[in-house]
């Protein structure tokens, strides 16, 4: 099943939202960086906390800084709408890393709800909100050289699937698999510290059933990108 996200604009963010409940599908919002950058940059000084501002200023290229700022302003606006508070007052934290126990696991709201995940390329940001842990990923279609250097690091069954495809089809299949895998690993809170060969998500037109206890779905984000969302069941 492919999910279709809501198109989000910074200008239309001032409305109260009901958080997703247990068993509800994830709420997905797609943010176009170019269309929202000016408003986001204007609002950023009053919304982003010190850590976010420091991370934004560390980017070497303006386009990367703008993408980060737009993504995080949109996140704070939506979380504020769910929590009924000011965007600058949203209490963000990090969960414990499940791999090492350090304080750098999944980003979270203090108190734990709603769960959220953020992914951005330069052109797009994809946001997901759910009543249980959630991960989301959006990726620009990679070049053939990048695919050739990485595809054999996936799960053995995915490597077998990709190995029988001609290069032009392998690029598309790899992009699907990588977005699904990143979404799942972000949902876990490990990111790529967990070996991408450990979990099978599939590279075909539809995701695999998903690692036990998780639901995987592709997300429609338009030509040139592939995206997926993973939600923990129960």
PDB file of C-alpha atoms in Angstrom:
ATOM      1  CA  UNK A   1       0.000   0.000   0.000  1.00  0.00           C
ATOM      2  CA  UNK A   2       1.311   3.442  -0.932  1.00  0.00           C
ATOM      3  CA  UNK A   3       0.317   6.305   1.361  1.00  0.00           C
ATOM      4  CA  UNK A   4      -0.273   9.844   0.125  1.00  0.00           C
ATOM      5  CA  UNK A   5       0.975  12.616   2.431  1.00  0.00           C
ATOM      6  CA  UNK A   6      -0.755  15.900   3.082  1.00  0.00           C
ATOM      7  CA  UNK A   7       0.933  18.897   1.448  1.00  0.00           C
ATOM      8  CA  UNK A   8       2.026  21.208   4.236  1.00  0.00           C
ATOM      9  CA  UNK A   9       2.681  24.940   4.115  1.00  0.00           C
ATOM     10  CA  UNK A  10       4.132  27.059   6.901  1.00  0.00           C
ATOM     11  CA  UNK A  11       1.500  29.728   6.223  1.00  0.00           C
ATOM     12  CA  UNK A  12      -1.372  27.301   6.945  1.00  0.00           C
ATOM     13  CA  UNK A  13       0.034  25.855  10.161  1.00  0.00           C
ATOM     14  CA  UNK A  14      -1.911  27.831  12.774  1.00  0.00           C
ATOM     15  CA  UNK A  15      -4.646  25.293  13.492  1.00  0.00           C
ATOM     16  CA  UNK A  16      -5.258  22.837  16.311  1.00  0.00           C
ATOM     17  CA  UNK A  17      -4.778  19.180  15.387  1.00  0.00           C
ATOM     18  CA  UNK A  18      -5.920  16.004  17.117  1.00  0.00           C
ATOM     19  CA  UNK A  19      -2.983  13.650  17.723  1.00  0.00           C
ATOM     20  CA  UNK A  20      -3.151  10.213  16.087  1.00  0.00           C
ATOM     21  CA  UNK A  21      -4.509   7.533  18.388  1.00  0.00           C
ATOM     22  CA  UNK A  22      -3.521   3.881  18.884  1.00  0.00           C
ATOM     23  CA  UNK A  23      -4.161   1.930  15.699  1.00  0.00           C
ATOM     24  CA  UNK A  24      -4.505   5.065  13.546  1.00  0.00           C
ATOM     25  CA  UNK A  25      -2.363   5.221  10.403  1.00  0.00           C
ATOM     26  CA  UNK A  26       0.562   7.615  10.595  1.00  0.00           C
ATOM     27  CA  UNK A  27      -0.110  11.248   9.730  1.00  0.00           C
ATOM     28  CA  UNK A  28       2.216  12.234   6.905  1.00  0.00           C
ATOM     29  CA  UNK A  29       3.101  15.751   5.769  1.00  0.00           C
ATOM     30  CA  UNK A  30       5.230  16.667   2.764  1.00  0.00           C
ATOM     31  CA  UNK A  31       6.958  20.053   2.803  1.00  0.00           C
ATOM     32  CA  UNK A  32       8.358  21.632  -0.356  1.00  0.00           C
ATOM     33  CA  UNK A  33      11.497  23.506   0.674  1.00  0.00           C
ATOM     34  CA  UNK A  34      11.431  26.157  -2.054  1.00  0.00           C
ATOM     35  CA  UNK A  35       7.782  27.034  -1.447  1.00  0.00           C
ATOM     36  CA  UNK A  36       8.223  27.365   2.330  1.00  0.00           C
ATOM     37  CA  UNK A  37      11.796  28.551   2.814  1.00  0.00           C
ATOM     38  CA  UNK A  38      11.121  32.294   3.064  1.00  0.00           C
ATOM     39  CA  UNK A  39       8.418  31.905   5.721  1.00  0.00           C
ATOM     40  CA  UNK A  40      10.458  29.327   7.643  1.00  0.00           C
ATOM     41  CA  UNK A  41      13.617  31.458   7.710  1.00  0.00           C
ATOM     42  CA  UNK A  42      11.554  34.414   8.930  1.00  0.00           C
ATOM     43  CA  UNK A  43      10.059  32.387  11.798  1.00  0.00           C
ATOM     44  CA  UNK A  44      13.170  30.393  12.733  1.00  0.00           C
ATOM     45  CA  UNK A  45      14.776  32.825  15.248  1.00  0.00           C
ATOM     46  CA  UNK A  46      11.677  32.699  17.453  1.00  0.00           C
ATOM     47  CA  UNK A  47      10.984  28.973  17.066  1.00  0.00           C
ATOM     48  CA  UNK A  48      14.203  26.982  16.972  1.00  0.00           C
ATOM     49  CA  UNK A  49      16.109  26.239  20.175  1.00  0.00           C
ATOM     50  CA  UNK A  50      19.829  26.838  20.670  1.00  0.00           C
ATOM     51  CA  UNK A  51      20.860  23.363  19.523  1.00  0.00           C
ATOM     52  CA  UNK A  52      18.808  23.668  16.332  1.00  0.00           C
ATOM     53  CA  UNK A  53      20.224  27.124  15.593  1.00  0.00           C
ATOM     54  CA  UNK A  54      23.774  25.872  16.149  1.00  0.00           C
ATOM     55  CA  UNK A  55      23.226  22.917  13.854  1.00  0.00           C
ATOM     56  CA  UNK A  56      21.756  25.175  11.188  1.00  0.00           C
ATOM     57  CA  UNK A  57      24.696  27.576  11.344  1.00  0.00           C
ATOM     58  CA  UNK A  58      27.151  24.678  10.978  1.00  0.00           C
ATOM     59  CA  UNK A  59      26.053  23.904   7.406  1.00  0.00           C
ATOM     60  CA  UNK A  60      28.597  25.074   4.839  1.00  0.00           C
ATOM     61  CA  UNK A  61      26.118  25.595   2.001  1.00  0.00           C
ATOM     62  CA  UNK A  62      23.140  27.952   2.223  1.00  0.00           C
ATOM     63  CA  UNK A  63      20.873  25.440   0.468  1.00  0.00           C
ATOM     64  CA  UNK A  64      21.571  22.798   3.127  1.00  0.00           C
ATOM     65  CA  UNK A  65      21.008  25.314   5.922  1.00  0.00           C
ATOM     66  CA  UNK A  66      17.719  26.407   4.354  1.00  0.00           C
ATOM     67  CA  UNK A  67      16.565  22.809   3.982  1.00  0.00           C
ATOM     68  CA  UNK A  68      17.328  22.083   7.647  1.00  0.00           C
ATOM     69  CA  UNK A  69      15.632  25.258   8.901  1.00  0.00           C
ATOM     70  CA  UNK A  70      12.519  24.678   6.785  1.00  0.00           C
ATOM     71  CA  UNK A  71      12.242  21.091   8.000  1.00  0.00           C
ATOM     72  CA  UNK A  72      12.585  21.947  11.680  1.00  0.00           C
ATOM     73  CA  UNK A  73      10.278  24.957  11.589  1.00  0.00           C
ATOM     74  CA  UNK A  74       7.617  22.765   9.967  1.00  0.00           C
ATOM     75  CA  UNK A  75       8.175  20.070  12.602  1.00  0.00           C
ATOM     76  CA  UNK A  76       7.776  22.518  15.481  1.00  0.00           C
ATOM     77  CA  UNK A  77       4.662  24.086  13.969  1.00  0.00           C
ATOM     78  CA  UNK A  78       2.983  20.699  13.581  1.00  0.00           C
ATOM     79  CA  UNK A  79       4.010  19.419  17.016  1.00  0.00           C
ATOM     80  CA  UNK A  80       2.681  22.643  18.557  1.00  0.00           C
ATOM     81  CA  UNK A  81      -0.615  22.109  16.742  1.00  0.00           C
ATOM     82  CA  UNK A  82      -0.866  18.592  18.199  1.00  0.00           C
ATOM     83  CA  UNK A  83       0.206  19.604  21.712  1.00  0.00           C
ATOM     84  CA  UNK A  84      -1.702  22.893  21.945  1.00  0.00           C
ATOM     85  CA  UNK A  85       1.389  24.917  22.801  1.00  0.00           C
ATOM     86  CA  UNK A  86       3.696  27.490  21.220  1.00  0.00           C
ATOM     87  CA  UNK A  87       6.106  26.115  18.595  1.00  0.00           C
ATOM     88  CA  UNK A  88       9.110  27.490  20.439  1.00  0.00           C
ATOM     89  CA  UNK A  89       7.953  25.806  23.649  1.00  0.00           C
ATOM     90  CA  UNK A  90       7.711  22.262  22.244  1.00  0.00           C
ATOM     91  CA  UNK A  91       9.899  20.202  24.616  1.00  0.00           C
ATOM     92  CA  UNK A  92      12.166  18.118  22.370  1.00  0.00           C
ATOM     93  CA  UNK A  93      14.558  15.471  23.654  1.00  0.00           C
ATOM     94  CA  UNK A  94      16.434  12.348  22.570  1.00  0.00           C
ATOM     95  CA  UNK A  95      15.518   8.828  23.625  1.00  0.00           C
ATOM     96  CA  UNK A  96      18.131   6.356  24.801  1.00  0.00           C
ATOM     97  CA  UNK A  97      20.008   4.721  21.936  1.00  0.00           C
ATOM     98  CA  UNK A  98      19.002   1.026  21.814  1.00  0.00           C
ATOM     99  CA  UNK A  99      22.458   0.085  20.478  1.00  0.00           C
ATOM    100  CA  UNK A 100      24.728   1.677  23.084  1.00  0.00           C
ATOM    101  CA  UNK A 101      22.501   3.228  25.752  1.00  0.00           C
ATOM    102  CA  UNK A 102      23.698   6.757  24.978  1.00  0.00           C
ATOM    103  CA  UNK A 103      21.407   9.827  24.869  1.00  0.00           C
ATOM    104  CA  UNK A 104      21.262   9.977  21.074  1.00  0.00           C
ATOM    105  CA  UNK A 105      18.370   7.727  20.114  1.00  0.00           C
ATOM    106  CA  UNK A 106      15.194   8.783  18.315  1.00  0.00           C
ATOM    107  CA  UNK A 107      14.207  12.454  18.582  1.00  0.00           C
ATOM    108  CA  UNK A 108      11.102  12.700  20.745  1.00  0.00           C
ATOM    109  CA  UNK A 109       8.730  14.977  22.611  1.00  0.00           C
ATOM    110  CA  UNK A 110       9.247  14.933  26.370  1.00  0.00           C
ATOM    111  CA  UNK A 111       6.517  12.648  27.660  1.00  0.00           C
ATOM    112  CA  UNK A 112       6.688  10.557  24.499  1.00  0.00           C
ATOM    113  CA  UNK A 113       3.583  11.546  22.544  1.00  0.00           C
ATOM    114  CA  UNK A 114       3.007  12.048  19.732  1.00  0.00           C
ATOM    115  CA  UNK A 115       5.849  10.030  18.265  1.00  0.00           C
ATOM    116  CA  UNK A 116       7.365  11.659  15.201  1.00  0.00           C
ATOM    117  CA  UNK A 117      10.029  11.271  12.549  1.00  0.00           C
ATOM    118  CA  UNK A 118      11.587  13.710  10.091  1.00  0.00           C
ATOM    119  CA  UNK A 119      13.521  13.184   6.880  1.00  0.00           C
ATOM    120  CA  UNK A 120      14.639  15.769   4.372  1.00  0.00           C
ATOM    121  CA  UNK A 121      16.401  15.987   1.090  1.00  0.00           C
ATOM    122  CA  UNK A 122      17.261  19.439  -0.204  1.00  0.00           C
ATOM    123  CA  UNK A 123      13.957  19.737  -2.074  1.00  0.00           C
ATOM    124  CA  UNK A 124      11.542  17.931   0.242  1.00  0.00           C
ATOM    125  CA  UNK A 125      10.869  17.242   3.893  1.00  0.00           C
ATOM    126  CA  UNK A 126       8.675  14.327   4.950  1.00  0.00           C
ATOM    127  CA  UNK A 127       7.216  14.298   8.463  1.00  0.00           C
ATOM    128  CA  UNK A 128       5.369  11.459  10.178  1.00  0.00           C
ATOM    129  CA  UNK A 129       3.371  11.440  13.421  1.00  0.00           C
ATOM    130  CA  UNK A 130       1.929   8.375  15.166  1.00  0.00           C
ATOM    131  CA  UNK A 131       0.791   7.008  18.522  1.00  0.00           C
ATOM    132  CA  UNK A 132       3.692   4.522  18.532  1.00  0.00           C
ATOM    133  CA  UNK A 133       7.333   4.742  17.403  1.00  0.00           C
ATOM    134  CA  UNK A 134       7.580   5.758  13.756  1.00  0.00           C
ATOM    135  CA  UNK A 135      10.335   6.266  11.210  1.00  0.00           C
ATOM    136  CA  UNK A 136      10.228   7.980   7.846  1.00  0.00           C
ATOM    137  CA  UNK A 137      12.676   8.455   5.008  1.00  0.00           C
ATOM    138  CA  UNK A 138      12.678  10.420   1.749  1.00  0.00           C
ATOM    139  CA  UNK A 139      15.543  10.051  -0.706  1.00  0.00           C
ATOM    140  CA  UNK A 140      16.391  11.526  -4.085  1.00  0.00           C
ATOM    141  CA  UNK A 141      16.895   8.740  -6.605  1.00  0.00           C
ATOM    142  CA  UNK A 142      20.604   7.872  -6.371  1.00  0.00           C
ATOM    143  CA  UNK A 143      22.982   7.843  -9.290  1.00  0.00           C
ATOM    144  CA  UNK A 144      24.103   4.567 -10.782  1.00  0.00           C
ATOM    145  CA  UNK A 145      27.593   4.877  -9.307  1.00  0.00           C
ATOM    146  CA  UNK A 146      26.194   5.283  -5.797  1.00  0.00           C
ATOM    147  CA  UNK A 147      23.944   2.255  -6.244  1.00  0.00           C
ATOM    148  CA  UNK A 148      26.846   0.149  -7.518  1.00  0.00           C
ATOM    149  CA  UNK A 149      28.828   0.953  -4.390  1.00  0.00           C
ATOM    150  CA  UNK A 150      26.132   0.112  -1.845  1.00  0.00           C
ATOM    151  CA  UNK A 151      23.546  -2.422  -3.036  1.00  0.00           C
ATOM    152  CA  UNK A 152      25.545  -5.495  -1.979  1.00  0.00           C
ATOM    153  CA  UNK A 153      25.433  -4.266   1.652  1.00  0.00           C
ATOM    154  CA  UNK A 154      21.689  -4.952   1.918  1.00  0.00           C
ATOM    155  CA  UNK A 155      19.986  -8.055   3.288  1.00  0.00           C
ATOM    156  CA  UNK A 156      21.082 -11.207   1.389  1.00  0.00           C
ATOM    157  CA  UNK A 157      17.587 -11.714  -0.031  1.00  0.00           C
ATOM    158  CA  UNK A 158      17.525  -8.107  -1.255  1.00  0.00           C
ATOM    159  CA  UNK A 159      20.968  -8.566  -2.796  1.00  0.00           C
ATOM    160  CA  UNK A 160      19.613 -11.608  -4.661  1.00  0.00           C
ATOM    161  CA  UNK A 161      16.602  -9.595  -5.866  1.00  0.00           C
ATOM    162  CA  UNK A 162      18.754  -6.733  -7.096  1.00  0.00           C
ATOM    163  CA  UNK A 163      21.389  -8.992  -8.608  1.00  0.00           C
ATOM    164  CA  UNK A 164      19.068 -10.342 -11.308  1.00  0.00           C
ATOM    165  CA  UNK A 165      17.996  -6.868 -12.477  1.00  0.00           C
ATOM    166  CA  UNK A 166      19.619  -4.826 -15.234  1.00  0.00           C
ATOM    167  CA  UNK A 167      21.342  -1.669 -13.892  1.00  0.00           C
ATOM    168  CA  UNK A 168      18.565   0.734 -14.878  1.00  0.00           C
ATOM    169  CA  UNK A 169      15.941  -1.321 -12.983  1.00  0.00           C
ATOM    170  CA  UNK A 170      18.313  -1.978 -10.084  1.00  0.00           C
ATOM    171  CA  UNK A 171      18.563   1.758  -9.404  1.00  0.00           C
ATOM    172  CA  UNK A 172      14.806   2.062  -8.869  1.00  0.00           C
ATOM    173  CA  UNK A 173      14.569  -1.137  -6.807  1.00  0.00           C
ATOM    174  CA  UNK A 174      17.501  -0.121  -4.629  1.00  0.00           C
ATOM    175  CA  UNK A 175      15.919   3.282  -3.940  1.00  0.00           C
ATOM    176  CA  UNK A 176      12.720   1.595  -2.753  1.00  0.00           C
ATOM    177  CA  UNK A 177      14.611  -0.805  -0.498  1.00  0.00           C
ATOM    178  CA  UNK A 178      16.881   1.877   0.942  1.00  0.00           C
ATOM    179  CA  UNK A 179      14.016   4.230   1.837  1.00  0.00           C
ATOM    180  CA  UNK A 180      12.145   1.370   3.542  1.00  0.00           C
ATOM    181  CA  UNK A 181      15.221   0.286   5.450  1.00  0.00           C
ATOM    182  CA  UNK A 182      16.131   3.795   6.603  1.00  0.00           C
ATOM    183  CA  UNK A 183      12.547   4.382   7.749  1.00  0.00           C
ATOM    184  CA  UNK A 184      12.598   1.180   9.802  1.00  0.00           C
ATOM    185  CA  UNK A 185      16.021   1.858  11.330  1.00  0.00           C
ATOM    186  CA  UNK A 186      14.959   5.392  12.251  1.00  0.00           C
ATOM    187  CA  UNK A 187      11.842   3.973  13.863  1.00  0.00           C
ATOM    188  CA  UNK A 188      14.028   1.643  15.912  1.00  0.00           C
ATOM    189  CA  UNK A 189      16.211   4.574  16.899  1.00  0.00           C
ATOM    190  CA  UNK A 190      19.438   2.962  15.717  1.00  0.00           C
ATOM    191  CA  UNK A 191      19.841   4.527  12.308  1.00  0.00           C
ATOM    192  CA  UNK A 192      22.622   2.990  10.259  1.00  0.00           C
ATOM    193  CA  UNK A 193      24.541   1.919  13.357  1.00  0.00           C
ATOM    194  CA  UNK A 194      22.506  -1.247  12.794  1.00  0.00           C
ATOM    195  CA  UNK A 195      23.858  -3.224   9.847  1.00  0.00           C
ATOM    196  CA  UNK A 196      21.538  -2.772   6.822  1.00  0.00           C
ATOM    197  CA  UNK A 197      22.036  -6.449   6.001  1.00  0.00           C
ATOM    198  CA  UNK A 198      20.189  -7.570   9.153  1.00  0.00           C
ATOM    199  CA  UNK A 199      16.586  -6.752   8.229  1.00  0.00           C
ATOM    200  CA  UNK A 200      14.575  -7.669   5.157  1.00  0.00           C
ATOM    201  CA  UNK A 201      12.243  -4.972   3.804  1.00  0.00           C
ATOM    202  CA  UNK A 202      12.121  -5.993   0.124  1.00  0.00           C
ATOM    203  CA  UNK A 203      13.025  -4.184  -3.077  1.00  0.00           C
ATOM    204  CA  UNK A 204       9.925  -4.982  -5.136  1.00  0.00           C
ATOM    205  CA  UNK A 205       7.031  -2.682  -6.027  1.00  0.00           C
ATOM    206  CA  UNK A 206       5.471  -3.303  -2.593  1.00  0.00           C
ATOM    207  CA  UNK A 207       7.294  -3.555   0.751  1.00  0.00           C
ATOM    208  CA  UNK A 208       7.791  -6.879   2.495  1.00  0.00           C
ATOM    209  CA  UNK A 209       5.478  -7.659   5.392  1.00  0.00           C
ATOM    210  CA  UNK A 210       8.019  -5.893   7.560  1.00  0.00           C
ATOM    211  CA  UNK A 211      10.226  -6.936  10.443  1.00  0.00           C
ATOM    212  CA  UNK A 212       8.196  -8.524  13.216  1.00  0.00           C
ATOM    213  CA  UNK A 213       6.112  -5.976  15.081  1.00  0.00           C
ATOM    214  CA  UNK A 214       6.387  -3.289  12.418  1.00  0.00           C
ATOM    215  CA  UNK A 215       4.316  -2.106   9.454  1.00  0.00           C
ATOM    216  CA  UNK A 216       6.019  -0.749   6.338  1.00  0.00           C
ATOM    217  CA  UNK A 217       4.421   1.411   3.653  1.00  0.00           C
ATOM    218  CA  UNK A 218       5.742   3.312   0.675  1.00  0.00           C
ATOM    219  CA  UNK A 219       4.877   7.024   0.487  1.00  0.00           C
ATOM    220  CA  UNK A 220       4.044   8.854  -2.750  1.00  0.00           C
ATOM    221  CA  UNK A 221       6.290  11.915  -3.024  1.00  0.00           C
ATOM    222  CA  UNK A 222       6.541  12.436  -6.778  1.00  0.00           C
ATOM    223  CA  UNK A 223       9.075  11.709  -9.486  1.00  0.00           C
ATOM    224  CA  UNK A 224      12.736  11.845  -8.598  1.00  0.00           C
ATOM    225  CA  UNK A 225      12.319  10.717  -4.984  1.00  0.00           C
ATOM    226  CA  UNK A 226      11.313   7.573  -3.101  1.00  0.00           C
ATOM    227  CA  UNK A 227       9.974   7.486   0.456  1.00  0.00           C
ATOM    228  CA  UNK A 228       8.677   5.084   3.079  1.00  0.00           C
ATOM    229  CA  UNK A 229       7.289   5.004   6.594  1.00  0.00           C
ATOM    230  CA  UNK A 230       7.632   2.354   9.311  1.00  0.00           C
ATOM    231  CA  UNK A 231       5.305   2.194  12.337  1.00  0.00           C
ATOM    232  CA  UNK A 232       5.623  -0.086  15.351  1.00  0.00           C
ATOM    233  CA  UNK A 233       2.480  -2.134  15.857  1.00  0.00           C
ATOM    234  CA  UNK A 234       0.670  -2.159  19.174  1.00  0.00           C
TER     235      UNK A 234
END
